Structures are given as C-alpha cells and as structure tokens.
Tab-separated table of C-alpha atoms and ligand atoms in Angstrom:
chain	number	residue	atom	x	y	z
A	1	ALA	CA	0.000	0.000	0.000
A	2	ALA	CA	2.915	2.311	0.665
A	3	LYS	CA	3.741	2.106	-3.051
A	4	ASP	CA	0.362	3.630	-4.101
A	5	GLY	CA	0.779	6.675	-6.336
A	6	GLY	CA	-0.498	9.307	-3.933
A	7	ARG	CA	1.589	8.032	-1.052
A	8	ASN	CA	5.059	8.415	-2.450
A	9	GLY	CA	6.159	10.587	0.450
A	10	CYS	CA	5.140	7.853	2.813
A	11	ALA	CA	6.940	5.139	0.825
A	12	LEU	CA	10.106	7.215	0.824
A	13	TYR	CA	9.825	7.763	4.537
A	14	SER	CA	9.348	4.066	5.266
A	15	ASP	CA	12.342	3.199	3.019
A	16	GLU	CA	14.453	5.582	5.047
A	17	LEU	CA	13.251	4.016	8.263
A	18	GLU	CA	14.087	0.601	6.881
A	19	ASP	CA	17.607	1.713	5.904
A	20	LYS	CA	18.072	3.183	9.346
A	21	ALA	CA	16.893	-0.044	10.988
A	22	THR	CA	19.233	-2.161	8.827
A	23	GLU	CA	22.120	0.162	9.604
A	24	ASN	CA	21.414	0.042	13.338
A	25	LEU	CA	21.213	-3.739	13.269
A	26	TRP	CA	24.563	-3.899	11.483
A	27	LEU	CA	26.089	-1.484	14.022
A	28	GLN	CA	24.695	-3.538	16.885
A	29	ASN	CA	26.126	-6.808	15.535
A	30	GLU	CA	29.544	-5.274	14.899
A	31	LEU	CA	29.546	-3.481	18.251
A	32	ARG	CA	28.897	-6.790	19.996
A	33	HIS	CA	32.433	-7.911	19.052
A	34	ALA	CA	34.165	-4.532	19.107
A	35	ILE	CA	35.723	-4.950	22.564
A	36	GLU	CA	37.169	-8.434	22.032
A	37	ARG	CA	38.405	-7.386	18.577
A	38	GLU	CA	40.163	-4.429	20.208
A	39	GLN	CA	38.423	-1.847	18.039
A	40	LEU	CA	37.560	0.538	20.890
A	41	SER	CA	39.922	3.117	22.327
A	42	LEU	CA	39.780	6.209	24.494
A	43	VAL	CA	40.835	9.772	23.876
A	44	PHE	CA	41.005	12.484	26.523
A	45	GLN	CA	39.892	16.089	26.134
A	46	PRO	CA	41.498	18.659	28.440
A	47	ILE	CA	39.389	20.753	30.847
A	48	PHE	CA	40.976	23.950	32.163
A	49	ASN	CA	40.166	26.197	35.114
A	50	HIS	CA	39.808	29.977	35.151
A	51	ASP	CA	43.594	30.401	35.335
A	52	GLY	CA	44.161	28.164	32.326
A	53	GLU	CA	45.465	25.242	34.386
A	54	LEU	CA	44.686	21.699	33.287
A	55	VAL	CA	42.482	20.344	36.082
A	56	CYS	CA	40.601	17.474	34.521
A	57	CYS	CA	40.011	15.671	31.263
A	58	GLU	CA	37.059	13.828	29.755
A	59	ALA	CA	37.454	10.266	28.516
A	60	LEU	CA	35.688	9.847	25.166
A	61	CYS	CA	35.200	6.521	23.448
A	62	ARG	CA	36.350	5.926	19.878
A	63	TRP	CA	35.420	3.020	17.612
A	64	HIS	CA	37.623	2.163	14.671
A	65	HIS	CA	35.984	-0.420	12.430
A	66	PRO	CA	38.417	-2.275	10.129
A	67	GLU	CA	36.257	-1.813	6.991
A	68	ARG	CA	34.188	1.238	7.865
A	69	GLY	CA	36.888	3.283	9.558
A	70	PRO	CA	36.023	5.562	12.491
A	71	ILE	CA	32.396	5.493	13.647
A	72	SER	CA	31.211	8.448	15.756
A	73	PRO	CA	29.930	7.991	19.328
A	74	ALA	CA	26.911	10.040	18.280
A	75	GLN	CA	26.092	7.057	16.041
A	76	PHE	CA	27.097	4.061	18.125
A	77	ILE	CA	26.352	5.158	21.708
A	78	PRO	CA	22.567	5.355	21.069
A	79	VAL	CA	22.686	1.887	19.457
A	80	ALA	CA	24.645	0.590	22.439
A	81	GLU	CA	22.072	2.095	24.786
A	82	ASP	CA	19.064	0.608	22.990
A	83	SER	CA	20.629	-2.847	22.803
A	84	GLY	CA	22.013	-2.958	26.350
A	85	LEU	CA	25.575	-3.251	24.991
A	86	ILE	CA	26.303	0.057	26.754
A	87	ILE	CA	26.784	-1.760	30.046
A	88	GLY	CA	29.683	-3.866	28.741
A	89	ILE	CA	31.105	-0.860	26.920
A	90	GLY	CA	30.789	1.308	30.016
A	91	GLN	CA	32.599	-1.302	32.082
A	92	TRP	CA	35.348	-1.502	29.473
A	93	VAL	CA	35.676	2.310	29.481
A	94	LEU	CA	36.041	2.351	33.279
A	95	LEU	CA	38.622	-0.444	33.116
A	96	GLU	CA	40.597	1.358	30.405
A	97	VAL	CA	40.470	4.633	32.382
A	98	CYS	CA	41.878	2.820	35.443
A	99	ARG	CA	44.620	1.165	33.360
A	100	THR	CA	45.544	4.507	31.790
A	101	LEU	CA	45.611	6.366	35.123
A	102	LYS	CA	47.830	3.668	36.604
A	103	ALA	CA	50.161	3.446	33.590
A	104	MET	CA	50.627	7.219	33.330
A	105	SER	CA	51.397	7.584	37.018
A	106	GLU	CA	53.913	4.708	36.807
A	107	LYS	CA	55.592	6.541	33.909
A	108	GLY	CA	55.990	9.597	36.127
A	109	THR	CA	53.533	11.648	34.036
A	110	PRO	CA	50.366	11.482	36.147
A	111	MET	CA	47.068	12.489	34.568
A	112	PRO	CA	44.638	14.993	36.065
A	113	ALA	CA	41.255	13.660	37.211
A	114	VAL	CA	39.304	11.852	34.488
A	115	ALA	CA	35.614	12.487	33.823
A	116	VAL	CA	33.811	9.390	32.533
A	117	ASN	CA	30.441	9.341	30.758
A	118	ILE	CA	28.120	6.857	32.433
A	119	SER	CA	24.870	5.940	30.708
A	120	ALA	CA	21.671	5.837	32.737
A	121	ARG	CA	21.284	2.130	32.115
A	122	HIS	CA	24.757	1.406	33.440
A	123	PHE	CA	24.366	3.700	36.449
A	124	ASN	CA	21.082	2.021	37.342
A	125	GLN	CA	22.673	-1.435	37.628
A	126	ILE	CA	22.088	-2.601	41.176
A	127	ASP	CA	25.786	-3.347	41.806
A	128	PHE	CA	27.178	-0.257	40.022
A	129	VAL	CA	28.882	1.222	43.104
A	130	GLU	CA	30.339	-2.089	44.352
A	131	ARG	CA	31.768	-3.003	40.950
A	132	LEU	CA	33.249	0.452	40.487
A	133	LEU	CA	34.928	0.397	43.905
A	134	ALA	CA	36.334	-3.107	43.300
A	135	LEU	CA	37.728	-2.045	39.926
A	136	LEU	CA	39.469	1.019	41.346
A	137	LYS	CA	40.891	-0.973	44.222
A	138	ALA	CA	42.330	-3.585	41.857
A	139	HIS	CA	44.133	-0.817	39.925
A	140	GLN	CA	45.147	1.282	42.931
A	141	VAL	CA	43.160	4.220	41.595
A	142	SER	CA	41.578	6.639	44.071
A	143	PRO	CA	37.919	7.757	43.623
A	144	ALA	CA	39.216	11.340	43.807
A	145	GLN	CA	40.750	10.721	40.367
A	146	ILE	CA	37.355	9.983	38.800
A	147	GLU	CA	34.412	12.189	38.005
A	148	LEU	CA	31.191	10.534	36.863
A	149	GLU	CA	29.202	12.343	34.163
A	150	LEU	CA	25.513	11.520	34.138
A	151	THR	CA	22.878	13.026	31.887
A	152	GLU	CA	19.504	14.189	33.093
A	153	TYR	CA	18.053	10.902	31.780
A	154	ALA	CA	19.826	9.069	34.592
A	155	LEU	CA	17.741	11.076	37.050
A	156	LEU	CA	14.345	10.159	35.645
A	157	SER	CA	13.779	6.970	37.636
A	158	ASN	CA	13.415	6.525	41.396
A	159	LEU	CA	14.967	9.685	42.844
A	160	ASN	CA	15.419	8.249	46.332
A	161	ALA	CA	17.454	5.324	45.028
A	162	ILE	CA	19.528	7.642	42.823
A	163	SER	CA	20.153	10.036	45.669
A	164	GLU	CA	21.260	7.204	47.957
A	165	ARG	CA	23.628	5.835	45.287
A	166	MET	CA	25.095	9.270	44.658
A	167	GLN	CA	25.568	9.826	48.366
A	168	ARG	CA	27.595	6.619	48.604
A	169	LEU	CA	29.701	7.652	45.611
A	170	ARG	CA	30.367	11.111	47.080
A	171	SER	CA	31.289	9.609	50.471
A	172	ALA	CA	33.745	7.315	48.685
A	173	GLY	CA	35.377	10.389	47.099
A	174	PHE	CA	33.949	10.553	43.553
A	175	SER	CA	32.716	13.788	41.978
A	176	ILE	CA	29.462	13.773	40.053
A	177	ALA	CA	28.597	16.051	37.138
A	178	ILE	CA	25.376	16.498	35.193
A	179	ASP	CA	26.317	16.382	31.508
A	180	ASP	CA	24.611	18.259	28.666
A	181	PHE	CA	22.797	20.348	31.250
A	182	GLY	CA	19.695	22.075	29.942
A	183	THR	CA	18.898	19.599	27.161
A	184	GLY	CA	16.990	17.008	29.225
A	185	TYR	CA	13.478	16.892	30.552
A	186	SER	CA	13.979	16.692	34.294
A	187	SER	CA	12.780	19.283	36.767
A	188	LEU	CA	15.183	21.692	38.394
A	189	SER	CA	14.231	20.613	41.900
A	190	TYR	CA	16.639	17.654	41.798
A	191	LEU	CA	19.568	20.046	41.579
A	192	GLN	CA	18.946	20.980	45.178
A	193	SER	CA	18.304	17.525	46.509
A	194	LEU	CA	21.131	15.553	44.856
A	195	PRO	CA	24.778	15.594	45.984
A	196	LEU	CA	26.209	16.965	42.714
A	197	SER	CA	29.588	18.608	42.173
A	198	ARG	CA	29.256	20.205	38.756
A	199	LEU	CA	26.959	21.108	35.905
A	200	LYS	CA	28.226	20.823	32.360
A	201	LEU	CA	26.602	23.572	30.347
A	202	ASP	CA	25.680	21.989	27.019
A	203	ALA	CA	27.594	23.119	23.950
A	204	ALA	CA	24.346	24.214	22.281
A	205	PHE	CA	24.044	27.062	24.828
A	206	VAL	CA	27.702	28.029	24.489
A	207	GLY	CA	27.162	28.159	20.723
A	208	ARG	CA	24.456	30.812	21.166
A	209	ILE	CA	26.698	33.175	23.133
A	210	GLY	CA	26.871	36.491	21.299
A	211	THR	CA	23.132	36.789	20.784
A	212	GLU	CA	21.068	38.616	23.382
A	213	ALA	CA	18.929	35.580	24.216
A	214	GLY	CA	21.918	33.239	24.197
A	215	ASN	CA	23.850	35.400	26.633
A	216	ALA	CA	20.826	35.712	28.924
A	217	ILE	CA	20.294	31.942	29.110
A	218	VAL	CA	23.942	31.207	29.766
A	219	ARG	CA	24.091	33.865	32.473
A	220	ALA	CA	20.930	32.503	34.104
A	221	ILE	CA	22.265	28.928	34.186
A	222	VAL	CA	25.681	29.901	35.550
A	223	ASP	CA	24.130	32.128	38.244
A	224	MET	CA	21.646	29.446	39.239
A	225	ALA	CA	24.382	26.802	39.474
A	226	HIS	CA	26.569	29.064	41.587
A	227	SER	CA	23.757	29.910	43.959
A	228	LEU	CA	23.287	26.159	44.457
A	229	MET	CA	27.035	25.868	45.166
A	230	LEU	CA	27.638	23.920	41.960
A	231	LYS	CA	30.656	24.532	39.722
A	232	VAL	CA	30.034	25.016	36.011
A	233	VAL	CA	31.952	23.444	33.127
A	234	ALA	CA	31.304	25.073	29.748
A	235	GLU	CA	31.318	22.496	26.928
A	236	GLY	CA	32.082	23.169	23.296
A	237	VAL	CA	34.018	26.426	23.748
A	238	GLU	CA	35.156	27.233	20.214
A	239	THR	CA	35.839	30.976	20.142
A	240	GLU	CA	37.716	33.602	22.141
A	241	ALA	CA	34.475	35.573	22.429
A	242	GLN	CA	32.661	32.630	24.058
A	243	GLN	CA	35.563	32.115	26.441
A	244	ALA	CA	35.619	35.822	27.356
A	245	TYR	CA	31.883	35.966	28.029
A	246	LEU	CA	31.997	32.795	30.146
A	247	SER	CA	34.983	34.173	32.086
A	248	SER	CA	33.085	37.382	32.783
A	249	LEU	CA	30.356	35.221	34.397
A	250	GLU	CA	33.009	33.455	36.493
A	251	CYS	CA	32.300	30.145	34.843
A	252	ASP	CA	34.637	27.698	36.601
A	253	PHE	CA	35.901	25.324	33.904
A	254	PHE	CA	36.302	25.328	30.128
A	255	GLN	CA	36.320	22.532	27.568
A	256	GLY	CA	36.301	22.836	23.787
A	257	TYR	CA	38.207	22.862	20.525
A	258	LEU	CA	39.533	26.367	21.273
A	259	LEU	CA	41.497	24.911	24.190
A	260	GLY	CA	42.155	21.353	23.046
A	261	LYS	CA	40.589	18.515	21.074
A	262	PRO	CA	40.279	14.985	22.453
A	263	MET	CA	43.732	13.343	22.279
A	264	PRO	CA	45.714	10.328	23.511
A	265	ALA	CA	46.691	10.360	27.210
A	266	SER	CA	50.403	10.755	26.403
A	267	GLU	CA	49.695	14.032	24.578
A	268	LEU	CA	47.320	15.293	27.233
A	269	VAL	CA	49.859	15.167	30.058
A	270	ALA	CA	52.126	17.493	28.064
A	271	ARG	CA	49.419	20.222	28.112
A	272	ARG	CA	49.626	21.626	31.577
A	273	ILE	CA	48.205	25.024	30.669
A	274	ALA	CA	45.672	26.295	28.161
A	275	PRO	CA	46.882	27.846	24.863
A	276	SER	CA	45.454	31.242	25.896
A	277	ALA	CA	47.269	31.136	29.243
A	278	GLN	CA	50.471	30.187	27.397
A	279	SER	CA	50.272	33.190	25.106
A	280	ALA	CA	49.408	35.397	28.105
A	281	SER	CA	52.537	34.238	29.941
A	282	ARG	CA	54.646	34.746	26.795
A	283	ARG	CA	53.345	38.320	26.613
A	284	SER	CA	54.196	39.103	30.224
B	1	LIG	P1	29.576	14.543	25.736
B	1	LIG	O1	29.796	13.683	26.928
B	1	LIG	O2	28.770	15.760	25.925
B	1	LIG	O3	31.038	14.869	25.188
B	1	LIG	C1	31.380	16.064	24.561
B	1	LIG	C2	31.369	15.917	23.064
B	1	LIG	O4	31.612	17.174	22.452
B	1	LIG	C3	32.478	14.993	22.533
B	1	LIG	O5	31.979	14.387	21.338
B	1	LIG	C4	33.566	15.991	22.173
B	1	LIG	O6	34.502	15.493	21.223
B	1	LIG	C5	32.735	17.107	21.600
B	1	LIG	N1	33.406	18.410	21.668
B	1	LIG	C6	34.284	18.851	22.577
B	1	LIG	N2	34.642	20.121	22.341
B	1	LIG	C7	33.956	20.514	21.250
B	1	LIG	C8	33.886	21.740	20.501
B	1	LIG	O7	34.530	22.738	20.817
B	1	LIG	N3	33.036	21.745	19.436
B	1	LIG	C9	32.296	20.659	19.074
B	1	LIG	N4	31.508	20.774	18.008
B	1	LIG	N5	32.331	19.495	19.757
B	1	LIG	C10	33.148	19.421	20.828
B	1	LIG	P2	32.166	12.834	21.044
B	1	LIG	O8	33.481	12.367	21.522
B	1	LIG	O9	31.797	12.638	19.604
B	1	LIG	O10	31.063	12.151	21.954
B	1	LIG	C11	29.699	12.438	21.756
B	1	LIG	C12	28.863	11.931	22.904
B	1	LIG	O11	28.917	10.502	22.940
B	1	LIG	C13	29.353	12.389	24.271
B	1	LIG	O12	28.886	13.683	24.546
B	1	LIG	C14	28.733	11.337	25.156
B	1	LIG	O13	27.386	11.618	25.395
B	1	LIG	C15	28.830	10.095	24.277
B	1	LIG	N6	30.025	9.324	24.663
B	1	LIG	C16	31.303	9.414	24.220
B	1	LIG	N7	32.096	8.517	24.845
B	1	LIG	C17	31.299	7.839	25.714
B	1	LIG	C18	31.516	6.786	26.666
B	1	LIG	O14	32.623	6.303	26.883
B	1	LIG	N8	30.408	6.335	27.363
B	1	LIG	C19	29.165	6.873	27.174
B	1	LIG	N9	28.146	6.374	27.905
B	1	LIG	N10	28.947	7.872	26.316
B	1	LIG	C20	29.986	8.347	25.588
B	2	LIG	MG1	30.381	14.030	28.798
B	3	LIG	MG1	28.265	16.972	27.324
B	4	LIG	MG1	26.996	16.686	24.456
C-alpha cells in the first residue's frame, strides 16, 4: 500500500526508516564484538580552570571499524544504549580509564582527574557502586581521580534510590557532574536535593553566546548553578568571544576545541596550561 501513487512521500519515509533499521542492526552486531576485537579506544579532552590550568580531562570513546573506519559515538552510543551493549562498553571504558591512570602515574607523568560518561542504564545497575569500587581498588586508583558524568536521563527513575547511590559515591570520594545540562526533561528541583559537584553547560548554549537571548540563558544557568554551590563546566568552547563571556560570568571550567581537542593520554599530560594562558605568559 505504501507504493500507491499518492503516497510516495510515505513510501520514501518508510524506506528511510528501513535503511536506518538495517544500519542500526549492522552497528549492533559489529559493536557486539568490538571490545574483544580491540576496536575501541579512548581519547582524553582537556578541561581547564579559570587560570588556564589543566584540572581534569574527559574520557571519550572511539570506535575504529576495520572496513568502515572511524564510527562516531553520536552514532554508536545510542545503538549501544538501545541494545544494552552500553553496560559492557561502560565497564570496558572504566577499566581502560583505570589502566591509563595507573600506567601514566607509573611513567611519572600522572594524569589529572578523568571524567567518565556513564549511561543511565549502566548507572542504574544494582551493583554499580560495588563493581566500580572493586575495579578502582584492583588498579590502585583513588575515587578522587574519577568524576562521573551523568545526563539528566539518569535522574528520571526513582529519585530516592539515585540520591542514595550518589551519596555513597560522594562519600567514597567521587565527583558527580550532570552532563549536557539544559537539554533534558527533568525538573530543576533535583539540583537541590542531589549531591552533585558540577553542571556541564551543554555546547548548544555556548554556541548561542553572542546573541542577546543566548547570553541571557547562559548567564541565568551559571548564576543558578553558583547559587546552588555547583561549579560550572562550559562544553564546546570554540571561540575567544565565548571564552571571554563565560569568564566574565566566572564560569569555573572550560572545555572545547579552542582549548584542546580529544587526544591520547600521552599528549594530554604534556598540556599543563591552556593555549590562551600560554600566550598570556609569553606576553608578560
Ligand atoms: P559529551 O559527553 O557531551 O562529550 C562532549 C562531546 O563534544 C564529545 O563528542 C567531544 O569530542 C565534543 N566536543 C568537545 N569540544 C567541542 C567543541 O569545541 N566543538 C564541538 N563541536 N564538539 C566538541 P564525542 O566524543 O563525539 O562524543 C559524543 C557523545 O557521545 C558524548 O557527549 C557522550 O554523550 C557520548 N560518549 C562518548 N564517549 C562515551 C563513553 O565512553 N560512554 C558513554 N556512555 N557515552 C559516551
Ligand atoms: Mg560528557
Ligand atoms: Mg556533554
Ligand atoms: Mg553533548
């Protein structure tokens, strides 16, 4: 019926859906073997403080497929989430972060704290905290070296259970950040009731700095976070003008292509200060 003359638009649409479904199924099947075939790796993007000092980095997963080449997380993370493969991938990411932290400190080039993206499905595993603590212990990594990034989706289920889990993580020494802040659907009331350390201002807001409305929204979010005693990390900082506006609001941390792209750990440890701070110190 979709092939009837008057319904061409519909036929086209359903073909596209079919292609998308086939593609996702292929991705899912390939992703199932990606860990054992050693196709996944991590890169680390620097995060700088107000003084341009490297204070943290974010671990970001990369998938290199032998025939397809690099496949973006924007493509494979949603597939991993829908299929449940995200739990195994998330565990591998945590393991690889621990191995990297340990290896770099043994080399005498210790890394700053590492922020790790944790999907809601992974975080909601009943033994998430226990497994995480056991993993860190086995690699002699301290919880103070890890920051957990959760999106607002992780906060949509039972808030009491989430709050209790977060409390245990904070007591153990982990920091907790809300990633992509402002893009989710949750209410603001959780900000007050959960033991959070940081908000990551989504890149979409940073990208609108320079317009009147964009500036107003960014200012409102930063002020609100600060009045709740939360630090703010600006994501996706790409221009000097964005950086300057965020600095004027006393935004605490900066991440983006202007300051550094995601890179291997060995390169990251050589970047102790931000490019802007470097040129400032050369000038003085
Ligand atoms: P995210 O956690 O919000 O990570 C930030 C994303 O923005 C990264 O994309 C990073 O490369 C990109 N980015 C950083 N600075 C800039 C900039 O100045 N401009 C632009 N246009 N982009 C910038 P990436 O690595 O492609 O990852 C995309 C998303 O995939 C992440 O967003 C995160 O939600 C997810 N992801 C990546 N790695 C993992 C992982 O190990 N586990 C989980 N659960 N999710 C992951
Ligand atoms: Mg993140
Ligand atoms: Mg983000
Ligand atoms: Mg994002």
